[in-house]
Amino acid sequence: MGGDPDMLIDEYDAVDEKPEVAVIHPDDSPEEQETEPLADDFDTMKTRFLPELADLEIADEAISTWNIENYRSLQQKERGPKFECGGHPWKILLFPFGNNVDFASFYLEQGREEGNTEDKPLDGWSACVQFTLVLWNKNDPSMFIYHTANHRFNAEESDWGFTRFAEIRKLFAPQWEDKGRSMVENDEVNVTAYVLSLRDITVSYLLIIFSYNSKKETGMVGLKNQGATCYLNSLLQSLYFTNAFRKAIYQIPTGQETDRAKSAWALQRLFYQLQTSEEAVSTQELTSSFGWETKHIFEQQDVQELSRKLMERMEERMKGTEAENVLAKMFVGKTKTYLSCINVDYESSRMEDFWDIQLNVSGNKNLDESFKDYIQVETMDGENKYFAEGFGLQDAKKGDIFESFPQVLHLQLKRFEYDLNRDAMMKVNDRYEFPETFHATPYLSENADKSEPYIYSLHSVLVHSGDFNAGHYYAFLRPTADGHFYKFDDDRVTRATMKEAMEDNFGGDYGAKTNGIPVRNPYTRTLSTKRSMSAYMLVYIRQSRIPHILHEVKESDSPAHIAKQLLEERAALERRRKERDEQHLYLTLGVVTEANFKAHQGFDLTSWDADNNTASKPQLHRVLKTSTIAELAKIVAESQQVPPENLRLWVMVNRQNKTVRPDQPLEDQDMTVEAAYVKHGSRDKSFRLWAEQASTFEDSKPVWSEMLLANKSDPPILVFVKYFDAEAQSLMGVGHVYIKKQSKVADLSPMILQLMGWSHGSAGLANGLTNGTPSPPTISLYEEIKNSMIEPMKPKSTLQHAEIQDGDIVCFQKQLSEKQTSTIAQTGGYTDAREFYDYLLNRKQVTFSPRFPTENDKETFKLDLSRKMSYEQFSAKVGEHLKVDPTHVRFSTVNLTTGKAKAIVRRNASQNLNQILSPSFGTYGNSNQRDDTLYYEILDMSLSELDTKKPLKVTFVTEGLSKEETLDVLAPKTGNVKDLIAGLQKKANFNSETAQNVRVYEIYNGKVNREYKDETPLTQITEYSTLIAEAIPEEELNAEESDAAIFCFHYDKEPNKTHGVPFKFIVKPSELFKDTKERLSKRIGLKGKQFDKVKFAIIQRSIYAKPTYLNDDDILADLARLPDDLLGLDHISEHTGWEFGKRTEGSSLAALGETSALGLMLLGNIGQIDERAVQHVLGG
């Protein structure tokens, strides 16, 4: 999939957007819990799980239970017994093994019998229903799972329910939620439907709702929800109605064809459609440009991160245009992080830009308290004093202050926080007020420019309704400065009151509205006195800049090419709609011409699946069914630019051998196309014709060839002729001939030679027949019966005896000399038509891409190869294309899922290309492999020589162990470490003098496990060993006889938490450790404060050994006497690349892998990870 990979959001726990689905809270939920009833206590279950909707009158209610037996033997779709409610019949619809998901799917559907006219519902029928479906164990009614929904049923939507009702594997698990038994027990389970039918007045009201037209009522349209994209819809609507942002997006140049898969182009189209469309707009183009797949559509992404990445992407596209820096001027403010000493004149600070501000909700009552919390000052004193350069430890004040606020202020309210007690993210539903007018001046630094008032007006309120596990997003926006608020809820836009936009989204208790009685949360189905809907993002616009920010966007502001594209697409869409509406009046048929046949290289007359831009592609004609054959011939003749009378149409039929050949001409010119189709159409409902063009004329009128040969006892046969050119390696049609049925096969020869222009007389035939004439080429004839059956023809046989009939194909080739045969064979060509047909049958287009693209090795190309080719044959073809020796090309298979190299292809004489690309099992893995692509590498040596080499990964460290480079080195399998160093020298490019003093270590668990001697055989080193090579330091080269050596390693507090590069170090007798440390500082390239933080200890190699820490007056040579003694350097890792002797990718964050939310919060507190990384809003 194309698109922008930068727009992929880091994955979080995904939640499907299903507002109607009940989500069970943990047992320790703080909200009020009720004693669970038993599933067979139907009245209590109905009261508990099917609460009556407020202000709606109930017309009828029903309870129906279906005992499902033999669950594993059920069909793909099953229906339960019929029951009545509200004057309508109902049934439970079940997909026992899932409706294209791994969940059992349950629905409620209207139960009228299909095809029963007496049971047919009235036109325009509808029923507004609230219902709950409960799946339960008949032997233990305390085991159940339920889901609730409400829906207006009608003829178009006659079923509604839950595709992901319950995971199938859990239903059959030995234990259901620690109950000690399966939900589906003994292949049986019960499902009960609780149904409430609402009165007509409610239905009428819903009819108004369902027929609501946002554009007509408000002048604005919404955005369609793709699955779980309501959060995206809310953000996009807010940005769209920030008119200056919309104008800036319109200014991005996107007129080039290459821009059409990019986010800017998609966003321009989306905004223009919101501006001009009469109905809700899809976001599919935009999400595709982000690089999102289906799974991303059904996962909630982080709104703040999505907003930032979108801004970054648009900023990048605006560089060099008139819109450059427009977004920064609009959305970016500045904050200062400072640390100021109290008693001395010293301050450390840094300025940072921000695009949005994250504010704490928990512990704050309103927006002002959150800002005060944000800029609160922390005093650093006592044991927490600050070390000021030149002043030592000092009391200090630490905090953040704002230097400026942007024109458009985005505020992210932290409604979701990590709960340490529950070890889970929870939603903060506390009441939190925000004003319509916000004064930001109090939160600016003393030196900030305050010449213009920082007074802001509320523009957008983005709302989340639900809790962390399930919910829904929508927005309240004020499109104009003095206008009303409107609610943008996916595809519906409605006018809203100030109370609905603000107070209703403060969160907190329902208050007097419910008299303190708990209200059931529509998403979690639990009772609570707190509102489930609350604002999570606010947008304020600086009042002095409102005329600029909300300036009217005119039609002329939008890109002309976008308007033109959409106009053309709408016109094409209307044409297609009209075609669909009139489809029953037309018939689409395919017509093969002589030109198609001559351009076709392959089986049969043509390929019906050929690309549209190929000359062999048959023409498709859409004609009225009432047209006559004469009118059809005229249409075809016009496309061929020939007179209609010169064209004759033949019906083509599907033969039993799966070929499609002409069968008989359509003689009745007055017959309708529909009548011809009914009479001659094939079983697969296709109608195919061959257009024969006349070549003989009398008095300017066409004379069809068989008329010249007319004889009832010996009728002529239509035969198509193909030519296999061995020198050109091609098989092409050359035309058709008519020949009498009693003629001999040899009689085809002069006709073929005449078609080819090779001779006007007769010529010799292969297979023993010749007339002795030397000038015409000798030819061999074959009948193309079907793609896998090409049979040589006997010259003396009659065509009738050879069972030749109308539409058959005869292939011929020149007979080759031994020299010609040898020359063609040497280039890998085919010398026999049957061999070439076999190649076509097994032909496969394979893509070859460089595994490691470089300037000299970056070409991706495609070759047509035979599946039967051996390794040597197809590698020769690749080598020929790359103009390199094929013995220097190595291939790898491609992983279907990741697109990465899967396994190296070994040379194997018994394997062909098909077995390599589509293995059933064995060397190249399983089906998770692309069957049309191979990676290639151009090697410096032949594969034979490579087989004698051993690949080893070596990290070469220099500059006091501070610089490292990991290299892949090839060394002789039978060689030694000295050969490995020679190979390393070529890769690392160091001189021969240095190579004389290079040594190699093996590392295990972050410690030196072994130091290899130059003569150590490489057979003792595995390909998976972690190897370090370094040039021996001068100090060690010049060591005295009394000096000793010790291996050293780095760790963090605990000796088993190793990091960094271990090394060898010289120990001098009688040297105080404070002097030893100076040498250690030079050895590892660590100085100053960083080195001062390092603690040193003697540790034995045993994993249970305890460190003995050293003091400056200790003598290392006296304390480290045992062979297993190591010197440990205890300090926090400043080098995150090495851990436990294994190279990790990326930063310390990457090394963490899937860190828990608690871990992220703790890291955030010590400044390694921004705490905002875990501020993630889930819901629907």
Coordinates of N, CA and C in Angstrom, one line a residue, residues 515-659:
N515 N -31.4 13.6 40.9 CA -31.7 13.5 42.3 C -30.7 12.5 43.0
G516 N -29.5 12.4 42.5 CA -28.5 11.5 43.2 C -28.7 10.1 42.8
I517 N -29.6 9.7 42.0 CA -29.8 8.3 41.6 C -28.8 8.0 40.5
P518 N -28.1 6.9 40.7 CA -27.1 6.5 39.6 C -27.7 6.3 38.3
V519 N -27.0 6.7 37.2 CA -27.4 6.5 35.8 C -26.5 5.5 35.2
R520 N -27.2 4.6 34.4 CA -26.4 3.6 33.7 C -25.6 4.2 32.6
N521 N -24.3 3.9 32.6 CA -23.4 4.4 31.5 C -23.8 3.6 30.2
P522 N -24.1 4.3 29.1 CA -24.5 3.6 27.9 C -23.4 2.7 27.3
Y523 N -22.1 2.9 27.7 CA -21.1 2.2 27.1 C -20.5 1.1 27.9
T524 N -20.5 1.3 29.3 CA -20.0 0.2 30.2 C -21.1 -0.6 30.8
R525 N -22.3 -0.1 30.8 CA -23.5 -0.8 31.4 C -23.4 -0.8 32.9
T526 N -22.5 0.0 33.5 CA -22.5 0.1 35.0 C -23.1 1.4 35.4
L527 N -23.5 1.4 36.7 CA -24.2 2.5 37.3 C -23.2 3.5 37.8
S528 N -23.5 4.8 37.6 CA -22.6 5.8 38.1 C -23.4 7.1 38.2
T529 N -23.0 8.0 39.2 CA -23.6 9.3 39.3 C -22.8 10.3 38.6
K530 N -21.7 9.9 37.9 CA -20.9 10.9 37.1 C -21.2 10.8 35.7
R531 N -21.1 11.9 35.0 CA -21.3 12.0 33.6 C -20.3 11.2 32.8
S532 N -20.7 10.6 31.8 CA -19.7 9.8 31.0 C -19.1 10.7 29.9
M533 N -19.7 11.8 29.6 CA -19.2 12.7 28.5 C -18.4 13.9 29.1
S534 N -17.3 14.2 28.6 CA -16.5 15.3 29.1 C -15.5 15.7 28.0
A535 N -15.1 17.0 28.0 CA -14.2 17.6 27.1 C -12.8 17.0 27.3
Y536 N -12.1 16.7 26.2 CA -10.7 16.2 26.3 C -9.8 17.1 25.5
M537 N -10.3 18.0 24.7 CA -9.5 19.0 23.9 C -10.3 20.3 23.7
L538 N -9.7 21.4 23.9 CA -10.3 22.7 23.7 C -9.5 23.5 22.7
V539 N -10.1 24.3 21.9 CA -9.5 25.2 21.0 C -10.0 26.6 21.2
Y540 N -9.0 27.5 21.5 CA -9.3 28.9 21.8 C -8.6 29.7 20.7
I541 N -9.3 30.8 20.2 CA -8.7 31.7 19.3 C -8.5 33.1 19.9
R542 N -7.3 33.6 19.7 CA -7.0 35.0 20.3 C -8.0 36.0 19.7
Q543 N -8.7 36.7 20.5 CA -9.8 37.6 20.0 C -9.3 38.6 19.0
S544 N -8.1 39.2 19.2 CA -7.6 40.2 18.3 C -7.3 39.6 16.9
R545 N -7.1 38.3 16.8 CA -6.8 37.6 15.5 C -8.0 36.9 14.9
I546 N -9.1 36.9 15.5 CA -10.3 36.2 15.0 C -10.6 36.6 13.6
P547 N -10.6 37.9 13.3 CA -11.0 38.3 11.9 C -10.0 37.6 10.8
H548 N -8.8 37.4 11.2 CA -7.8 36.7 10.3 C -8.0 35.2 10.3
I549 N -8.1 34.7 11.5 CA -8.2 33.2 11.6 C -9.5 32.7 11.0
L550 N -10.6 33.4 11.2 CA -11.9 32.9 10.8 C -12.4 33.7 9.5
H551 N -11.5 34.2 8.8 CA -11.8 34.9 7.6 C -12.5 34.0 6.6
E552 N -13.5 34.4 5.9 CA -14.3 33.6 5.0 C -13.4 32.9 3.9
V553 N -13.6 31.6 3.7 CA -12.9 30.9 2.7 C -13.8 30.9 1.5
K554 N -13.3 31.4 0.4 CA -14.1 31.5 -0.9 C -13.7 30.4 -1.8
E555 N -14.6 30.2 -2.8 CA -14.3 29.2 -3.8 C -13.0 29.4 -4.5
S556 N -12.6 30.7 -4.7 CA -11.4 31.0 -5.4 C -10.2 30.7 -4.6
D557 N -10.3 30.5 -3.3 CA -9.2 30.1 -2.5 C -8.7 28.7 -2.6
S558 N -9.6 27.8 -3.1 CA -9.3 26.4 -3.2 C -8.5 26.2 -4.5
P559 N -7.7 25.1 -4.6 CA -6.9 24.8 -5.8 C -7.8 24.5 -6.9
A560 N -7.6 25.1 -8.1 CA -8.4 24.8 -9.2 C -8.4 23.4 -9.7
H561 N -7.2 22.8 -9.6 CA -7.1 21.4 -10.1 C -7.9 20.4 -9.2
I562 N -8.0 20.7 -7.9 CA -8.8 19.9 -7.0 C -10.3 20.0 -7.4
A563 N -10.8 21.2 -7.6 CA -12.2 21.4 -8.0 C -12.5 20.7 -9.4
K564 N -11.5 20.8 -10.3 CA -11.7 20.1 -11.6 C -11.7 18.6 -11.5
Q565 N -10.8 18.1 -10.6 CA -10.7 16.6 -10.4 C -12.0 16.1 -9.9
L566 N -12.5 16.8 -8.8 CA -13.7 16.3 -8.2 C -15.0 16.4 -9.1
L567 N -15.0 17.5 -9.9 CA -16.1 17.7 -10.8 C -16.1 16.6 -11.9
E568 N -14.9 16.2 -12.4 CA -14.8 15.1 -13.3 C -15.2 13.8 -12.7
E569 N -14.7 13.6 -11.4 CA -15.1 12.3 -10.7 C -16.6 12.2 -10.5
R570 N -17.2 13.3 -10.1 CA -18.7 13.3 -9.9 C -19.4 13.0 -11.2
A571 N -18.9 13.6 -12.3 CA -19.5 13.3 -13.6 C -19.4 11.9 -14.0
A572 N -18.2 11.3 -13.7 CA -17.9 9.9 -14.0 C -18.8 9.0 -13.1
L573 N -19.0 9.4 -11.8 CA -19.8 8.7 -10.9 C -21.3 8.7 -11.4
E574 N -21.7 9.8 -11.9 CA -23.1 9.9 -12.4 C -23.2 9.0 -13.6
R575 N -22.2 9.0 -14.5 CA -22.3 8.1 -15.7 C -22.4 6.7 -15.3
R576 N -21.6 6.3 -14.3 CA -21.6 4.9 -13.8 C -23.0 4.6 -13.2
R577 N -23.5 5.5 -12.5 CA -24.8 5.3 -11.9 C -25.9 5.1 -12.9
K578 N -25.8 6.0 -14.0 CA -26.7 5.8 -15.1 C -26.6 4.5 -15.8
E579 N -25.3 4.1 -16.0 CA -25.0 2.8 -16.6 C -25.6 1.7 -15.8
R580 N -25.5 1.8 -14.5 CA -26.0 0.7 -13.6 C -27.6 0.7 -13.7
D581 N -28.2 1.9 -13.7 CA -29.6 1.9 -13.8 C -30.1 1.4 -15.2
E582 N -29.3 1.5 -16.2 CA -29.7 1.1 -17.6 C -29.1 -0.2 -18.0
Q583 N -28.4 -0.9 -17.0 CA -27.6 -2.1 -17.3 C -28.5 -3.2 -17.9
H584 N -29.7 -3.3 -17.5 CA -30.5 -4.4 -17.9 C -30.9 -4.2 -19.4
L585 N -30.7 -3.0 -19.9 CA -31.0 -2.7 -21.3 C -29.8 -3.1 -22.3
Y586 N -28.7 -3.3 -21.7 CA -27.5 -3.4 -22.5 C -26.8 -4.8 -22.3
L587 N -26.0 -5.1 -23.3 CA -25.2 -6.4 -23.2 C -23.8 -6.0 -23.6
T588 N -22.8 -6.5 -22.8 CA -21.4 -6.2 -23.1 C -20.8 -7.5 -23.7
L589 N -20.3 -7.4 -24.9 CA -19.7 -8.5 -25.6 C -18.3 -8.2 -26.0
G590 N -17.5 -9.3 -26.1 CA -16.1 -9.1 -26.6 C -15.9 -9.6 -28.0
V591 N -15.1 -8.8 -28.7 CA -14.9 -9.1 -30.2 C -13.4 -9.2 -30.4
V592 N -13.0 -10.4 -31.0 CA -11.7 -10.6 -31.4 C -11.5 -10.3 -32.9
T593 N -10.4 -9.6 -33.2 CA -10.2 -9.3 -34.6 C -8.9 -10.0 -35.1
E594 N -8.7 -9.9 -36.4 CA -7.5 -10.5 -37.0 C -6.2 -9.8 -36.4
A595 N -6.3 -8.5 -36.1 CA -5.2 -7.8 -35.5 C -4.9 -8.3 -34.1
N596 N -5.9 -8.6 -33.3 CA -5.7 -9.1 -32.0 C -5.0 -10.5 -32.1
F597 N -5.4 -11.3 -33.0 CA -4.8 -12.6 -33.2 C -3.3 -12.5 -33.6
K598 N -3.0 -11.6 -34.5 CA -1.6 -11.4 -34.9 C -0.7 -10.8 -33.9
A599 N -1.3 -10.1 -32.9 CA -0.5 -9.5 -31.8 C -0.4 -10.4 -30.6
H600 N -1.1 -11.5 -30.6 CA -1.1 -12.4 -29.4 C 0.0 -13.4 -29.5
Q601 N 0.7 -13.4 -28.4 CA 1.7 -14.5 -28.2 C 1.3 -15.4 -27.0
G602 N 0.7 -16.5 -27.3 CA 0.2 -17.4 -26.3 C -0.7 -18.4 -26.8
F603 N -1.6 -18.9 -26.0 CA -2.5 -20.0 -26.4 C -3.8 -19.3 -27.0
D604 N -4.5 -20.1 -27.7 CA -5.8 -19.7 -28.3 C -5.6 -18.5 -29.2
L605 N -6.8 -17.9 -29.5 CA -6.7 -16.8 -30.5 C -6.3 -15.5 -29.8
T606 N -6.6 -15.4 -28.5 CA -6.2 -14.2 -27.7 C -6.3 -14.5 -26.3
S607 N -5.9 -13.6 -25.4 CA -6.1 -13.7 -24.0 C -7.2 -12.7 -23.6
W608 N -8.3 -13.2 -23.0 CA -9.4 -12.3 -22.6 C -9.0 -11.4 -21.4
D609 N -7.9 -11.8 -20.7 CA -7.5 -11.1 -19.5 C -6.3 -10.2 -19.8
A610 N -6.0 -10.0 -21.1 CA -4.8 -9.2 -21.4 C -5.0 -7.8 -20.9
D611 N -3.8 -7.1 -20.7 CA -3.9 -5.7 -20.3 C -4.5 -4.8 -21.4
N612 N -5.2 -3.8 -20.9 CA -5.9 -2.9 -21.8 C -5.0 -2.2 -22.9
N613 N -3.8 -2.0 -22.5 CA -2.9 -1.3 -23.4 C -2.1 -2.2 -24.4
T614 N -2.5 -3.5 -24.4 CA -1.8 -4.4 -25.4 C -2.7 -4.6 -26.6
A615 N -2.0 -4.8 -27.7 CA -2.7 -4.9 -29.0 C -3.5 -6.2 -29.1
S616 N -3.2 -7.1 -28.3 CA -4.0 -8.4 -28.3 C -5.3 -8.4 -27.5
K617 N -5.5 -7.3 -26.8 CA -6.7 -7.2 -26.0 C -8.0 -7.1 -26.8
P618 N -8.9 -8.1 -26.7 CA -10.2 -8.0 -27.5 C -10.9 -6.7 -27.1
Q619 N -11.7 -6.3 -28.1 CA -12.5 -5.1 -27.9 C -13.8 -5.4 -27.2
L620 N -14.2 -4.6 -26.2 CA -15.5 -4.7 -25.5 C -16.4 -3.7 -26.0
H621 N -17.6 -4.2 -26.4 CA -18.7 -3.3 -26.9 C -19.9 -3.4 -26.0
R622 N -20.5 -2.3 -25.6 CA -21.7 -2.3 -24.8 C -22.8 -1.8 -25.7
V623 N -23.7 -2.7 -26.1 CA -24.7 -2.4 -27.1 C -26.1 -2.7 -26.5
L624 N -27.1 -2.0 -27.0 CA -28.5 -2.3 -26.7 C -28.9 -3.7 -27.1
K625 N -29.6 -4.4 -26.2 CA -30.0 -5.7 -26.5 C -30.9 -5.8 -27.7
T626 N -31.6 -4.7 -28.0 CA -32.5 -4.7 -29.1 C -31.8 -4.4 -30.4
S627 N -30.5 -4.1 -30.4 CA -29.8 -3.8 -31.6 C -29.8 -5.1 -32.5
T628 N -29.7 -4.9 -33.8 CA -29.6 -6.1 -34.7 C -28.2 -6.4 -35.0
I629 N -27.9 -7.6 -35.5 CA -26.6 -8.0 -35.9 C -26.0 -7.1 -36.9
A630 N -26.8 -6.5 -37.8 CA -26.3 -5.6 -38.8 C -25.8 -4.3 -38.1
E631 N -26.6 -3.8 -37.1 CA -26.2 -2.6 -36.3 C -24.9 -2.9 -35.5
L632 N -24.8 -4.1 -34.9 CA -23.6 -4.4 -34.2 C -22.4 -4.5 -35.1
A633 N -22.6 -5.1 -36.3 CA -21.5 -5.1 -37.3 C -21.0 -3.7 -37.6
K634 N -21.9 -2.8 -37.7 CA -21.6 -1.4 -38.1 C -20.7 -0.8 -37.0
I635 N -21.1 -1.1 -35.7 CA -20.4 -0.5 -34.6 C -18.9 -1.1 -34.6
V636 N -18.8 -2.4 -34.8 CA -17.5 -3.0 -34.8 C -16.7 -2.5 -36.0
A637 N -17.3 -2.4 -37.1 CA -16.6 -1.9 -38.3 C -16.1 -0.5 -38.1
E638 N -16.8 0.3 -37.5 CA -16.4 1.7 -37.2 C -15.1 1.7 -36.3
S639 N -15.1 0.8 -35.4 CA -13.9 0.7 -34.5 C -12.7 0.2 -35.2
Q640 N -13.0 -0.6 -36.3 CA -11.9 -1.2 -37.1 C -11.6 -0.3 -38.4
Q641 N -12.4 0.7 -38.5 CA -12.2 1.7 -39.7 C -12.3 0.9 -41.0
V642 N -13.3 0.1 -41.1 CA -13.6 -0.7 -42.4 C -15.1 -0.5 -42.7
P643 N -15.5 -0.7 -43.9 CA -16.9 -0.6 -44.2 C -17.6 -1.8 -43.6
P644 N -18.8 -1.6 -43.1 CA -19.6 -2.7 -42.4 C -19.8 -3.9 -43.2
E645 N -20.0 -3.7 -44.6 CA -20.2 -4.8 -45.4 C -19.0 -5.7 -45.6
N646 N -17.8 -5.2 -45.2 CA -16.6 -6.0 -45.3 C -16.3 -6.9 -44.1
L647 N -17.3 -6.9 -43.1 CA -17.1 -7.5 -41.9 C -18.2 -8.6 -41.6
R648 N -17.7 -9.7 -41.2 CA -18.7 -10.8 -40.8 C -18.4 -11.3 -39.4
L649 N -19.4 -11.4 -38.6 CA -19.3 -11.8 -37.2 C -19.5 -13.3 -37.0
W650 N -18.6 -13.9 -36.3 CA -18.7 -15.4 -35.9 C -19.0 -15.5 -34.4
V651 N -19.8 -16.4 -34.1 CA -20.0 -16.8 -32.7 C -18.8 -17.6 -32.2
M652 N -18.3 -17.3 -31.0 CA -17.3 -18.1 -30.4 C -17.9 -18.9 -29.3
V653 N -17.4 -20.2 -29.2 CA -17.9 -21.1 -28.2 C -16.8 -21.6 -27.3
N654 N -17.3 -21.9 -26.0 CA -16.3 -22.5 -25.1 C -16.3 -24.1 -25.3
R655 N -15.2 -24.6 -25.8 CA -15.0 -26.0 -26.0 C -14.8 -26.7 -24.7
Q656 N -15.0 -28.0 -24.7 CA -14.7 -28.8 -23.5 C -13.3 -28.8 -23.1
N657 N -12.4 -28.6 -24.0 CA -11.0 -28.6 -23.6 C -10.5 -27.2 -23.1
K658 N -11.5 -26.3 -22.8 CA -11.3 -25.0 -22.2 C -10.7 -24.0 -23.1
T659 N -10.9 -24.2 -24.4 CA -10.5 -23.2 -25.4 C -11.7 -22.5 -25.9

